[in-house]
PDB file of C-alpha atoms in Angstrom:
ATOM      1  CA  LEU L 471     266.210  37.143 197.016  1.00 48.00           C
ATOM      2  CA  LEU L 472     268.462  33.831 197.664  1.00 45.00           C
ATOM      3  CA  ILE L 473     266.346  31.296 197.281  1.00 50.00           C
ATOM      4  CA  ILE L 474     264.977  32.402 194.384  1.00 49.00           C
ATOM      5  CA  TYR L 475     268.440  32.743 192.389  1.00 47.00           C
ATOM      6  CA  PHE L 476     269.054  29.330 193.781  1.00 48.00           C
ATOM      7  CA  GLN L 477     265.672  27.885 192.278  1.00 50.00           C
ATOM      8  CA  GLN L 478     267.043  29.431 189.001  1.00 53.00           C
ATOM      9  CA  PHE L 479     270.277  28.252 188.844  1.00 47.00           C
ATOM     10  CA  ARG L 480     269.140  24.793 189.645  1.00 53.00           C
ATOM     11  CA  LYS L 481     266.548  24.744 186.755  1.00 50.00           C
ATOM     12  CA  MET L 482     269.269  26.099 184.478  1.00 52.00           C
ATOM     13  CA  LYS L 483     271.709  23.804 185.209  1.00 46.00           C
ATOM     14  CA  LEU L 484     268.473  20.738 184.894  1.00 48.00           C
ATOM     15  CA  ILE L 485     267.994  22.640 181.734  1.00 44.00           C
ATOM     16  CA  PHE L 486     272.291  22.597 180.667  1.00 43.00           C
ATOM     17  CA  CYS L 487     272.263  18.534 181.642  1.00 48.00           C
ATOM     18  CA  LEU L 488     269.234  17.622 179.454  1.00 44.00           C
ATOM     19  CA  GLN L 489     270.158  19.594 176.640  1.00 44.00           C
ATOM     20  CA  PHE L 490     273.727  17.669 177.149  1.00 39.00           C
ATOM     21  CA  GLY L 491     272.752  14.199 177.168  1.00 43.00           C
ATOM     22  CA  LEU L 492     270.031  15.161 174.116  1.00 39.00           C
ATOM     23  CA  ILE L 493     273.268  16.105 171.991  1.00 37.00           C
ATOM     24  CA  LEU L 494     275.148  12.814 172.936  1.00 39.00           C
ATOM     25  CA  PHE L 495     272.222  10.497 172.301  1.00 39.00           C
ATOM     26  CA  SER L 496     272.260  12.402 168.820  1.00 38.00           C
ATOM     27  CA  TYR L 497     275.532  11.684 168.590  1.00 37.00           C
ATOM     28  CA  PHE L 498     275.838   8.440 169.208  1.00 39.00           C
ATOM     29  CA  THR L 499     272.209   7.604 167.731  1.00 39.00           C
ATOM     30  CA  PHE L 500     273.144   8.721 163.898  1.00 36.00           C
ATOM     31  CA  SER L 501     276.902   7.844 164.297  1.00 39.00           C
ATOM     32  CA  SER L 502     275.962   4.539 164.781  1.00 42.00           C
ATOM     33  CA  ALA L 503     272.965   3.967 162.434  1.00 45.00           C
ATOM     34  CA  GLY L 504     274.894   2.517 159.215  1.00 45.00           C
ATOM     35  CA  ASP L 505     275.873   0.258 161.611  1.00 48.00           C
ATOM     36  CA  LEU L 506     272.254  -0.544 162.863  1.00 44.00           C
ATOM     37  CA  GLU L 507     270.453  -0.395 160.058  1.00 48.00           C
ATOM     38  CA  GLU L 508     273.502  -2.642 158.801  1.00 53.00           C
ATOM     39  CA  GLU L 509     273.026  -5.010 161.815  1.00 46.00           C
ATOM     40  CA  LYS L 510     269.168  -4.852 162.124  1.00 49.00           C
ATOM     41  CA  TYR L 511     268.160  -5.803 158.319  1.00 54.00           C
ATOM     42  CA  GLY L 512     271.134  -6.934 156.593  1.00 74.00           C
ATOM     43  CA  VAL L 513     271.480  -3.721 154.952  1.00 85.00           C
ATOM     44  CA  ILE L 514     275.483  -3.267 153.577  1.00 92.00           C
ATOM     45  CA  PHE L 515     276.265  -0.040 151.945  1.00 95.00           C
ATOM     46  CA  ALA L 516     279.113   0.087 149.211  1.00 96.00           C
ATOM     47  CA  ASN L 517     282.455  -0.010 150.538  1.00 96.00           C
ATOM     48  CA  GLU L 518     284.968   2.681 149.116  1.00 97.00           C
ATOM     49  CA  CYS L 519     286.031   0.182 146.370  1.00 98.00           C
ATOM     50  CA  GLU L 520     282.901  -0.251 145.480  1.00 98.00           C
ATOM     51  CA  VAL L 521     281.885   3.245 145.018  1.00 98.00           C
ATOM     52  CA  CYS L 522     284.669   3.739 143.014  1.00 98.00           C
ATOM     53  CA  LYS L 523     284.888   0.685 140.849  1.00 98.00           C
ATOM     54  CA  LEU L 524     281.150   1.703 139.728  1.00 98.00           C
ATOM     55  CA  VAL L 525     281.231   4.851 139.749  1.00 98.00           C
ATOM     56  CA  THR L 526     283.976   5.025 137.157  1.00 98.00           C
ATOM     57  CA  LYS L 527     282.548   2.279 134.924  1.00 97.00           C
ATOM     58  CA  GLU L 528     279.538   4.414 134.662  1.00 97.00           C
ATOM     59  CA  VAL L 529     281.553   7.351 133.542  1.00 97.00           C
ATOM     60  CA  THR L 530     283.071   5.073 130.855  1.00 97.00           C
ATOM     61  CA  GLU L 531     280.217   3.764 129.915  1.00 96.00           C
ATOM     62  CA  LEU L 532     278.700   7.157 129.161  1.00 96.00           C
ATOM     63  CA  LEU L 533     281.783   8.360 127.561  1.00 96.00           C
ATOM     64  CA  GLU L 534     281.667   5.831 125.103  1.00 95.00           C
ATOM     65  CA  SER L 535     278.137   6.279 124.867  1.00 93.00           C
ATOM     66  CA  HIS L 536     278.731  10.015 123.852  1.00 92.00           C
ATOM     67  CA  ASP L 537     281.072   9.524 121.370  1.00 87.00           C
ATOM     68  CA  SER L 538     280.952  11.735 118.596  1.00 85.00           C
ATOM     69  CA  SER L 539     283.869  12.683 115.696  1.00 81.00           C
ATOM     70  CA  ASP L 540     281.586  16.698 115.848  1.00 82.00           C
ATOM     71  CA  VAL L 541     283.567  19.872 116.118  1.00 81.00           C
ATOM     72  CA  ILE L 542     281.456  22.308 118.178  1.00 79.00           C
ATOM     73  CA  GLU L 543     282.330  26.093 118.566  1.00 74.00           C
ATOM     74  CA  THR L 544     282.832  27.293 122.005  1.00 70.00           C
ATOM     75  CA  GLY L 545     283.075  30.900 123.382  1.00 63.00           C
ATOM     76  CA  TYR L 546     280.078  33.419 123.332  1.00 59.00           C
ATOM     77  CA  ASN L 547     281.431  36.315 120.494  1.00 58.00           C
ATOM     78  CA  ILE L 548     278.625  36.607 117.734  1.00 57.00           C
ATOM     79  CA  ASP L 549     281.238  36.482 115.275  1.00 56.00           C
ATOM     80  CA  SER L 550     281.201  33.326 114.197  1.00 57.00           C
ATOM     81  CA  LYS L 551     285.555  33.269 113.107  1.00 61.00           C
ATOM     82  CA  ASN L 552     285.959  34.409 116.125  1.00 63.00           C
ATOM     83  CA  LYS L 553     284.719  31.379 118.301  1.00 70.00           C
ATOM     84  CA  LYS L 554     286.751  28.004 119.301  1.00 77.00           C
ATOM     85  CA  LYS L 555     286.529  24.813 117.725  1.00 81.00           C
ATOM     86  CA  THR L 556     286.940  22.186 119.440  1.00 86.00           C
ATOM     87  CA  LYS L 557     286.527  18.158 119.435  1.00 88.00           C
ATOM     88  CA  TYR L 558     282.818  17.200 120.798  1.00 89.00           C
ATOM     89  CA  ASN L 559     285.255  14.417 121.989  1.00 88.00           C
ATOM     90  CA  LYS L 560     287.905  16.322 124.009  1.00 89.00           C
ATOM     91  CA  SER L 561     285.850  19.321 124.928  1.00 92.00           C
ATOM     92  CA  GLU L 562     284.316  20.166 128.377  1.00 92.00           C
ATOM     93  CA  LEU L 563     280.748  19.814 127.185  1.00 92.00           C
ATOM     94  CA  ARG L 564     281.118  16.493 126.907  1.00 94.00           C
ATOM     95  CA  LEU L 565     282.329  15.223 130.410  1.00 96.00           C
ATOM     96  CA  VAL L 566     279.732  17.113 132.540  1.00 95.00           C
ATOM     97  CA  GLU L 567     276.776  15.752 130.154  1.00 95.00           C
ATOM     98  CA  VAL L 568     278.516  12.279 131.558  1.00 97.00           C
ATOM     99  CA  LEU L 569     278.924  13.799 134.800  1.00 97.00           C
ATOM    100  CA  GLU L 570     275.742  14.998 135.013  1.00 96.00           C
ATOM    101  CA  ASP L 571     273.935  11.958 134.021  1.00 96.00           C
ATOM    102  CA  THR L 572     276.380   9.104 136.440  1.00 97.00           C
ATOM    103  CA  CYS L 573     274.919   9.239 139.294  1.00 97.00           C
ATOM    104  CA  ASN L 574     271.223   8.606 137.706  1.00 96.00           C
ATOM    105  CA  GLY L 575     272.944   5.417 136.944  1.00 94.00           C
ATOM    106  CA  MET L 576     273.376   4.305 139.873  1.00 95.00           C
ATOM    107  CA  SER L 577     269.491   3.578 140.539  1.00 92.00           C
ATOM    108  CA  ASP L 578     269.689   0.932 137.589  1.00 90.00           C
ATOM    109  CA  TYR L 579     271.838  -1.126 140.402  1.00 93.00           C
ATOM    110  CA  ARG L 580     269.964  -3.824 142.370  1.00 90.00           C
ATOM    111  CA  VAL L 581     271.983  -6.018 145.232  1.00 89.00           C
ATOM    112  CA  HIS L 582     272.059  -9.478 144.815  1.00 88.00           C
ATOM    113  CA  LYS L 583     272.780 -10.640 148.551  1.00 85.00           C
ATOM    114  CA  GLU L 584     272.638 -14.383 147.480  1.00 84.00           C
ATOM    115  CA  ARG L 585     276.773 -12.942 146.471  1.00 89.00           C
ATOM    116  CA  LYS L 586     279.366 -11.490 148.967  1.00 89.00           C
ATOM    117  CA  ASP L 587     281.754  -9.912 146.974  1.00 95.00           C
ATOM    118  CA  SER L 588     281.262  -6.876 144.411  1.00 96.00           C
ATOM    119  CA  THR L 589     279.823  -8.461 142.128  1.00 95.00           C
ATOM    120  CA  ARG L 590     276.229  -8.567 144.815  1.00 94.00           C
ATOM    121  CA  TRP L 591     275.891  -5.012 142.198  1.00 94.00           C
ATOM    122  CA  ALA L 592     274.696  -5.526 138.963  1.00 92.00           C
ATOM    123  CA  LYS L 593     272.179  -3.700 136.866  1.00 87.00           C
ATOM    124  CA  SER L 594     269.720  -7.109 136.759  1.00 67.00           C
ATOM    125  CA  MET L 595     267.036  -8.480 138.893  1.00 64.00           C
ATOM    126  CA  SER L 596     268.955 -10.619 141.503  1.00 56.00           C
ATOM    127  CA  GLN L 597     268.476 -14.681 141.508  1.00 59.00           C
ATOM    128  CA  THR L 598     266.487 -14.476 144.285  1.00 61.00           C
ATOM    129  CA  PHE L 599     263.476 -13.057 143.040  1.00 56.00           C
ATOM    130  CA  LYS L 600     263.988 -14.056 139.979  1.00 56.00           C
ATOM    131  CA  THR L 601     263.225 -17.432 142.088  1.00 61.00           C
ATOM    132  CA  LEU L 602     260.236 -15.733 143.200  1.00 58.00           C
ATOM    133  CA  HIS L 603     259.131 -14.204 140.149  1.00 50.00           C
ATOM    134  CA  GLY L 604     259.055 -18.036 138.786  1.00 63.00           C
ATOM    135  CA  LEU L 605     257.025 -19.399 142.031  1.00 58.00           C
ATOM    136  CA  VAL L 606     254.675 -16.485 141.192  1.00 61.00           C
ATOM    137  CA  ASP L 607     254.362 -17.299 137.615  1.00 64.00           C
ATOM    138  CA  LYS L 608     253.500 -20.858 139.093  1.00 67.00           C
ATOM    139  CA  GLY L 609     250.899 -20.032 140.927  1.00 70.00           C
ATOM    140  CA  VAL L 610     252.371 -20.409 143.916  1.00 66.00           C
ATOM    141  CA  LYS L 611     251.435 -17.871 146.339  1.00 70.00           C
ATOM    142  CA  VAL L 612     254.908 -15.874 148.417  1.00 61.00           C
ATOM    143  CA  GLU L 613     254.328 -14.065 151.222  1.00 66.00           C
ATOM    144  CA  LEU L 614     257.375 -11.205 151.833  1.00 63.00           C
ATOM    145  CA  GLY L 615     255.387  -8.701 153.777  1.00 63.00           C
ATOM    146  CA  ILE L 616     255.800  -6.388 150.423  1.00 63.00           C
ATOM    147  CA  PRO L 617     253.183  -5.427 147.794  1.00 62.00           C
ATOM    148  CA  MET L 618     254.595  -7.509 144.512  1.00 56.00           C
ATOM    149  CA  GLU L 619     255.335  -4.198 142.493  1.00 58.00           C
ATOM    150  CA  LEU L 620     257.497  -3.311 145.100  1.00 54.00           C
ATOM    151  CA  TRP L 621     259.778  -6.093 144.714  1.00 54.00           C
ATOM    152  CA  ASP L 622     262.018  -4.727 142.352  1.00 65.00           C
ATOM    153  CA  GLU L 623     261.990  -1.352 143.558  1.00 65.00           C
ATOM    154  CA  PRO L 624     265.525   0.241 144.605  1.00 64.00           C
ATOM    155  CA  SER L 625     266.688  -1.111 147.949  1.00 78.00           C
ATOM    156  CA  ALA L 626     268.618   0.843 150.861  1.00 88.00           C
ATOM    157  CA  GLU L 627     271.721   0.351 149.674  1.00 92.00           C
ATOM    158  CA  VAL L 628     270.860   1.433 146.268  1.00 93.00           C
ATOM    159  CA  GLY L 629     269.368   4.687 146.963  1.00 93.00           C
ATOM    160  CA  GLN L 630     272.736   5.389 149.231  1.00 95.00           C
ATOM    161  CA  LEU L 631     274.411   4.517 146.407  1.00 96.00           C
ATOM    162  CA  LYS L 632     273.434   7.056 144.348  1.00 96.00           C
ATOM    163  CA  THR L 633     274.720   9.309 147.641  1.00 96.00           C
ATOM    164  CA  GLN L 634     277.630   8.091 147.488  1.00 97.00           C
ATOM    165  CA  CYS L 635     278.455   8.325 143.662  1.00 97.00           C
ATOM    166  CA  GLU L 636     277.627  12.580 143.813  1.00 97.00           C
ATOM    167  CA  GLN L 637     279.869  12.882 146.992  1.00 97.00           C
ATOM    168  CA  PHE L 638     282.994  10.738 144.961  1.00 98.00           C
ATOM    169  CA  LEU L 639     282.173  12.904 142.125  1.00 97.00           C
ATOM    170  CA  GLU L 640     282.832  15.883 143.957  1.00 97.00           C
ATOM    171  CA  ASP L 641     285.769  14.705 146.194  1.00 97.00           C
ATOM    172  CA  HIS L 642     287.753  13.448 142.932  1.00 97.00           C
ATOM    173  CA  GLU L 643     286.441  15.662 140.208  1.00 96.00           C
ATOM    174  CA  ASP L 644     290.136  17.014 139.852  1.00 96.00           C
ATOM    175  CA  LEU L 645     291.316  13.485 139.199  1.00 96.00           C
ATOM    176  CA  ILE L 646     289.061  12.928 136.401  1.00 97.00           C
ATOM    177  CA  ASN L 647     289.194  15.809 135.071  1.00 96.00           C
ATOM    178  CA  ASN L 648     293.005  14.806 134.535  1.00 95.00           C
ATOM    179  CA  TRP L 649     292.488  11.839 133.283  1.00 96.00           C
ATOM    180  CA  TYR L 650     289.923  13.081 130.907  1.00 96.00           C
ATOM    181  CA  PHE L 651     291.891  16.263 129.546  1.00 95.00           C
ATOM    182  CA  GLY L 652     295.177  13.953 130.244  1.00 93.00           C
ATOM    183  CA  ASP L 653     296.921  11.440 127.414  1.00 88.00           C
ATOM    184  CA  GLN L 654     294.263   8.565 128.986  1.00 91.00           C
ATOM    185  CA  HIS L 655     297.042   6.528 128.374  1.00 90.00           C
ATOM    186  CA  SER L 656     295.091   4.314 131.499  1.00 94.00           C
ATOM    187  CA  PRO L 657     291.838   3.528 132.247  1.00 96.00           C
ATOM    188  CA  LEU L 658     289.900   6.163 134.028  1.00 97.00           C
ATOM    189  CA  GLN L 659     289.155   3.070 136.555  1.00 97.00           C
ATOM    190  CA  SER L 660     293.061   2.579 137.302  1.00 96.00           C
ATOM    191  CA  HIS L 661     294.013   6.563 137.576  1.00 96.00           C
ATOM    192  CA  VAL L 662     290.967   7.426 139.790  1.00 97.00           C
ATOM    193  CA  CYS L 663     290.999   3.742 142.046  1.00 97.00           C
ATOM    194  CA  GLU L 664     294.593   2.776 141.925  1.00 95.00           C
ATOM    195  CA  SER L 665     295.067   6.279 143.647  1.00 94.00           C
ATOM    196  CA  ILE L 666     292.975   6.848 146.468  1.00 96.00           C
ATOM    197  CA  LEU L 667     292.416   3.186 147.114  1.00 96.00           C
ATOM    198  CA  LYS L 668     294.137   1.369 149.465  1.00 95.00           C
ATOM    199  CA  ASP L 669     291.637  -2.070 149.606  1.00 96.00           C
ATOM    200  CA  LYS L 670     291.448  -2.194 146.007  1.00 96.00           C
ATOM    201  CA  LYS L 671     290.469  -6.129 146.130  1.00 96.00           C
ATOM    202  CA  CYS L 672     287.131  -5.485 144.294  1.00 97.00           C
ATOM    203  CA  LEU L 673     288.983  -4.023 141.539  1.00 97.00           C
ATOM    204  CA  SER L 674     290.268  -7.343 140.331  1.00 96.00           C
ATOM    205  CA  GLU L 675     286.538  -9.383 140.543  1.00 96.00           C
ATOM    206  CA  PRO L 676     284.530  -9.465 137.885  1.00 96.00           C
ATOM    207  CA  TYR L 677     281.080  -7.544 137.155  1.00 95.00           C
ATOM    208  CA  GLY L 678     278.265  -8.074 138.327  1.00 92.00           C
ATOM    209  CA  GLU L 679     276.608  -8.316 135.381  1.00 89.00           C
ATOM    210  CA  GLU L 680     279.391 -10.425 133.245  1.00 90.00           C
ATOM    211  CA  ILE L 681     278.057 -13.574 136.245  1.00 83.00           C
ATOM    212  CA  SER L 682     275.325 -15.761 134.525  1.00 69.00           C
ATOM    213  CA  SER L 683     272.496 -16.994 136.313  1.00 56.00           C
ATOM    214  CA  SER L 684     273.943 -20.723 136.613  1.00 50.00           C
ATOM    215  CA  ASP L 685     276.638 -19.347 138.605  1.00 54.00           C
ATOM    216  CA  SER L 686     274.454 -17.304 141.035  1.00 49.00           C
ATOM    217  CA  GLU L 687     272.322 -20.643 141.272  1.00 49.00           C
ATOM    218  CA  LYS L 688     275.993 -22.892 142.281  1.00 50.00           C
ATOM    219  CA  ASP L 689     277.038 -20.397 144.507  1.00 49.00           C
ATOM    220  CA  GLU L 690     274.364 -20.328 146.263  1.00 45.00           C
ATOM    221  CA  GLY L 691     273.237 -23.467 146.146  1.00 48.00           C
ATOM    222  CA  SER L 692     276.846 -24.246 147.666  1.00 46.00           C
ATOM    223  CA  SER L 693     276.359 -22.852 151.006  1.00 43.00           C
ATOM    224  CA  GLU L 694     272.755 -25.058 151.442  1.00 41.00           C
ATOM    225  CA  PRO L 695     274.097 -27.891 153.180  1.00 37.00           C
ATOM    226  CA  ASN L 696     275.641 -25.800 155.323  1.00 37.00           C
ATOM    227  CA  THR L 697     273.014 -24.043 156.585  1.00 32.00           C
ATOM    228  CA  ARG L 698     270.956 -27.565 157.083  1.00 31.00           C
ATOM    229  CA  GLU L 699     274.461 -28.654 159.208  1.00 32.00           C
ATOM    230  CA  LYS L 700     273.547 -25.546 161.409  1.00 32.00           C
ATOM    231  CA  SER L 701     270.209 -26.578 161.599  1.00 32.00           C
ATOM    232  CA  GLU L 702     271.047 -30.657 162.067  1.00 34.00           C
ATOM    233  CA  LEU L 703     273.498 -29.458 165.316  1.00 29.00           C
TER     234      LEU L 703
END
């Protein structure tokens, strides 16, 4: 009996060690997954400043597109005389409609890897892919390892940006509501981002759409001599 008990004890101990080891492996694997992906594939997700900048920009633009002088009636009373009339521009309905669409707009962004600051996020094709498409149009065979129809598909960074947007709106819903229903003396971006960010550097940078193709080409070209120098060494 003692031998059987001892064998069962050893078996249970082994199972426990294996389970504990698996938990530790999973923890370190998933906690560093983002870092590994960035190192291995050159994927650089949006930082806190970029997320705040892009999300507040999207909300602001959507609010402008939902601008209306209409007056709406709210309330559940059948008698229209007892329903509350509210200006659409200050209504909760307008804000709800805007916030529901905000994160969908993140899918329109593309990452311009030739840029190193927050201007890398822009709702336009990157200079790199413009150049590649231009080569294809001239009859040059370009091999990227992926079908050409997938060149313009959202990257991993863009997919993650949408998730980051959803989390941002959830975390800072009160700040956005306070601004919207308040006096709005300052822009939404200033009201929110200035309040929550420690590093505000990206807020002073232009938006990616404001950078012209010629500027991108200059930036990309300026890095070429350094590359050549390194290869010669």
